[in-house]
CSV table of C-alpha atoms in Angstrom, one decimal:
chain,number,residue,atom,x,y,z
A,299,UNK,CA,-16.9,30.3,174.4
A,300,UNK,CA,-17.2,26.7,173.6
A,301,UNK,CA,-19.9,26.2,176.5
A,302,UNK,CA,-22.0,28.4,174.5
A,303,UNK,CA,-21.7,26.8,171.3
A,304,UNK,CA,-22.6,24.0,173.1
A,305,UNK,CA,-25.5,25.7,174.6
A,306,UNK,CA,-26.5,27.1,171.2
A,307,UNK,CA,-26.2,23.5,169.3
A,308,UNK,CA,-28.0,21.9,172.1
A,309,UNK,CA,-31.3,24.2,171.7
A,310,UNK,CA,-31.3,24.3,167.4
A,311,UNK,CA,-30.2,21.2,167.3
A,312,UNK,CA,-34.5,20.9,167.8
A,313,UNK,CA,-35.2,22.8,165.0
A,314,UNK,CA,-38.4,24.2,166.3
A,315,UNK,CA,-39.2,27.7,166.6
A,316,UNK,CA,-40.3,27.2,170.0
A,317,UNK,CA,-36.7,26.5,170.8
A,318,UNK,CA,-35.4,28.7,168.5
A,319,UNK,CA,-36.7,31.8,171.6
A,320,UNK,CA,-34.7,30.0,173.9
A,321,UNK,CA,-31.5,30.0,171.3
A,322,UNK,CA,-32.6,33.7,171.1
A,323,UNK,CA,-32.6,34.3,174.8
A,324,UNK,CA,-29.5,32.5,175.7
A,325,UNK,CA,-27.5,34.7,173.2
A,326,UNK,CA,-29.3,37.7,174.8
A,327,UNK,CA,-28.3,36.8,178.7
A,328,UNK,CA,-24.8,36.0,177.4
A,329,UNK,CA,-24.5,39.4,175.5
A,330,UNK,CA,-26.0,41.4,178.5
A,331,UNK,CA,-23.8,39.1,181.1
A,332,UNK,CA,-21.0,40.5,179.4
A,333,UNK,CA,-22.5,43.8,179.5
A,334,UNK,CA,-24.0,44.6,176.5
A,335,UNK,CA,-27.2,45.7,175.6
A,336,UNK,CA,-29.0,43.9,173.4
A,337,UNK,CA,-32.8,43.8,171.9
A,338,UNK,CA,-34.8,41.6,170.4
A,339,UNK,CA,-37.2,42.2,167.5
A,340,UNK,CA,-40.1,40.1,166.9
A,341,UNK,CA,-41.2,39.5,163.2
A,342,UNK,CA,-44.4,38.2,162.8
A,343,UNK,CA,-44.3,35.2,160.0
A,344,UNK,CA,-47.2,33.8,158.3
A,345,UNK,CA,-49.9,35.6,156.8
A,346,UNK,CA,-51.4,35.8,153.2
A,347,UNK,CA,-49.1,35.4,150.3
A,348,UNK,CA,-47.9,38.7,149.1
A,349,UNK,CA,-48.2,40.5,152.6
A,350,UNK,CA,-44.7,41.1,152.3
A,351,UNK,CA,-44.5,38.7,155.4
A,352,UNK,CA,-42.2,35.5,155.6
A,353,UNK,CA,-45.4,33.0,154.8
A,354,UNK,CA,-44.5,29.1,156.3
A,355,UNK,CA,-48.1,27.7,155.8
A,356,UNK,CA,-46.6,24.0,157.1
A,357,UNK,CA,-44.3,25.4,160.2
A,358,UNK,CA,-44.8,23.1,163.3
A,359,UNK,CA,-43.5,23.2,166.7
A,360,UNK,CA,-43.1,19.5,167.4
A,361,UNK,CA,-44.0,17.6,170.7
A,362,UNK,CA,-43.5,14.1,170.0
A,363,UNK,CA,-42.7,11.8,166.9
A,364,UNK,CA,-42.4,8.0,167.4
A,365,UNK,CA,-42.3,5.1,164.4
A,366,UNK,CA,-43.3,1.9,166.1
A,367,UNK,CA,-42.7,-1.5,164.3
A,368,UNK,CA,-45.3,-3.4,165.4
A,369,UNK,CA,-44.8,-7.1,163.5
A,370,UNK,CA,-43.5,-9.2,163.4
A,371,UNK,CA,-41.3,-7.7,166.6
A,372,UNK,CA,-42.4,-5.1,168.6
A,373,UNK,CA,-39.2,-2.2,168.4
A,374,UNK,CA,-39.6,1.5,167.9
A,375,UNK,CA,-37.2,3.2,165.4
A,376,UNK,CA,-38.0,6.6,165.6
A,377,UNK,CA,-38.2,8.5,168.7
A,378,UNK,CA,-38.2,12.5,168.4
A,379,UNK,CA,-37.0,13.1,171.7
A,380,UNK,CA,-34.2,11.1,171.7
A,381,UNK,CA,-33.1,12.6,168.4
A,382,UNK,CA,-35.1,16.0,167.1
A,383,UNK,CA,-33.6,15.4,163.7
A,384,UNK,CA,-35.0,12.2,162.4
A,385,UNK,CA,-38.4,14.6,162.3
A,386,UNK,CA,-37.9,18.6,161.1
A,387,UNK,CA,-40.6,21.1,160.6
A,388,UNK,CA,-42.8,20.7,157.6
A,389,UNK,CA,-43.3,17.2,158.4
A,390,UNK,CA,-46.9,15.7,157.9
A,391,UNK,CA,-48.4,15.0,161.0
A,392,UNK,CA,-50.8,11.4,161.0
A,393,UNK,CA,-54.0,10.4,162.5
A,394,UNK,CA,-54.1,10.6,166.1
A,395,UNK,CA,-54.6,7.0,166.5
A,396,UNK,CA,-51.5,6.2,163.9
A,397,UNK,CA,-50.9,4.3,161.0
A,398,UNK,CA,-50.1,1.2,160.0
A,399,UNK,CA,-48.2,0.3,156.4
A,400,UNK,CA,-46.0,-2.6,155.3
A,401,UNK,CA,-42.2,-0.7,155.9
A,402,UNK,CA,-39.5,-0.5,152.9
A,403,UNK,CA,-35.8,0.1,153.4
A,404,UNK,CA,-34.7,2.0,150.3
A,405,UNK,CA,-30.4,2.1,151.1
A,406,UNK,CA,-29.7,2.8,146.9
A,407,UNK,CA,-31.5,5.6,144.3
A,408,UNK,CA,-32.5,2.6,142.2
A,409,UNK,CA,-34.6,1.2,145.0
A,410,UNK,CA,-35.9,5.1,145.1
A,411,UNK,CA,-37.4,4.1,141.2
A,412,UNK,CA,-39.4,1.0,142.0
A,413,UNK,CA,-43.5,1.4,141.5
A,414,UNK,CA,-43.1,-1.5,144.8
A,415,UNK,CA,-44.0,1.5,147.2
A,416,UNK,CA,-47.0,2.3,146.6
A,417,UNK,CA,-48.9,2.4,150.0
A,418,UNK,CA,-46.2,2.1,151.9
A,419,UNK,CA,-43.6,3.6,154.5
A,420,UNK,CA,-40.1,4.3,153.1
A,421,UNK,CA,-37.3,4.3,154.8
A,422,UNK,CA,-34.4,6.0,153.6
């Protein structure tokens, strides 16, 4: 049992849909392994509001995030597939070609208050 948790936390831990169908068909092999029958269900999300339909306008499947610093050292702090969490779904993607902004470190909520960050990456 704990191999599948494992199993199961090692695919959502992406939080993708894309991985989500694999979460979906590793419970399904594991139900039918142990010889019951299971089905899946599709439902269709997005649409027009009121449709009746689960509507996530923003919903991604995420390739690849990085957050480079680029100077005054070269060092990258974010890399998404060495840890799908530090970018989820509804995250904004940015030009193809990047961006560059000055970076902030924000480790308080009073920092969170300052006008300072205007134009600028916040890290929190």
């Amino acid at each position: 049992m704990l191999r599948d948790v494992r199993s199961i936390c090692e695919s959502d831990r992406w939080n993708s849909f894309d991985r989500f169908h694999d979460t979906t068909r590793l419970l399904t092999d594991a139900y039918e392994a142990s010889g019951v029958e299971s089905e899946v269900y599709p439902i269709r999300t997005g649409g027009e509001p009121g449709t009746g339909r689960w509507v996530i306008r923003e919903a991604s499947d995420i390739r690849s995030a990085t957050v480079d610093i680029v100077s005054p050292v070269k060092k990258r702090i974010i890399d998404y597939s060495q840890n799908p969490w530090q970018v989820i779904q509804w995250s904004a993607s940015t030009p193809r070609r990047g961006l560059r902004a000055n970076l902030v470190v924000v480790d308080s909520k009073e920092g969170l208050s300052s006008r300072k960050h205007k134009d600028k990456v916040v890290l929190t």
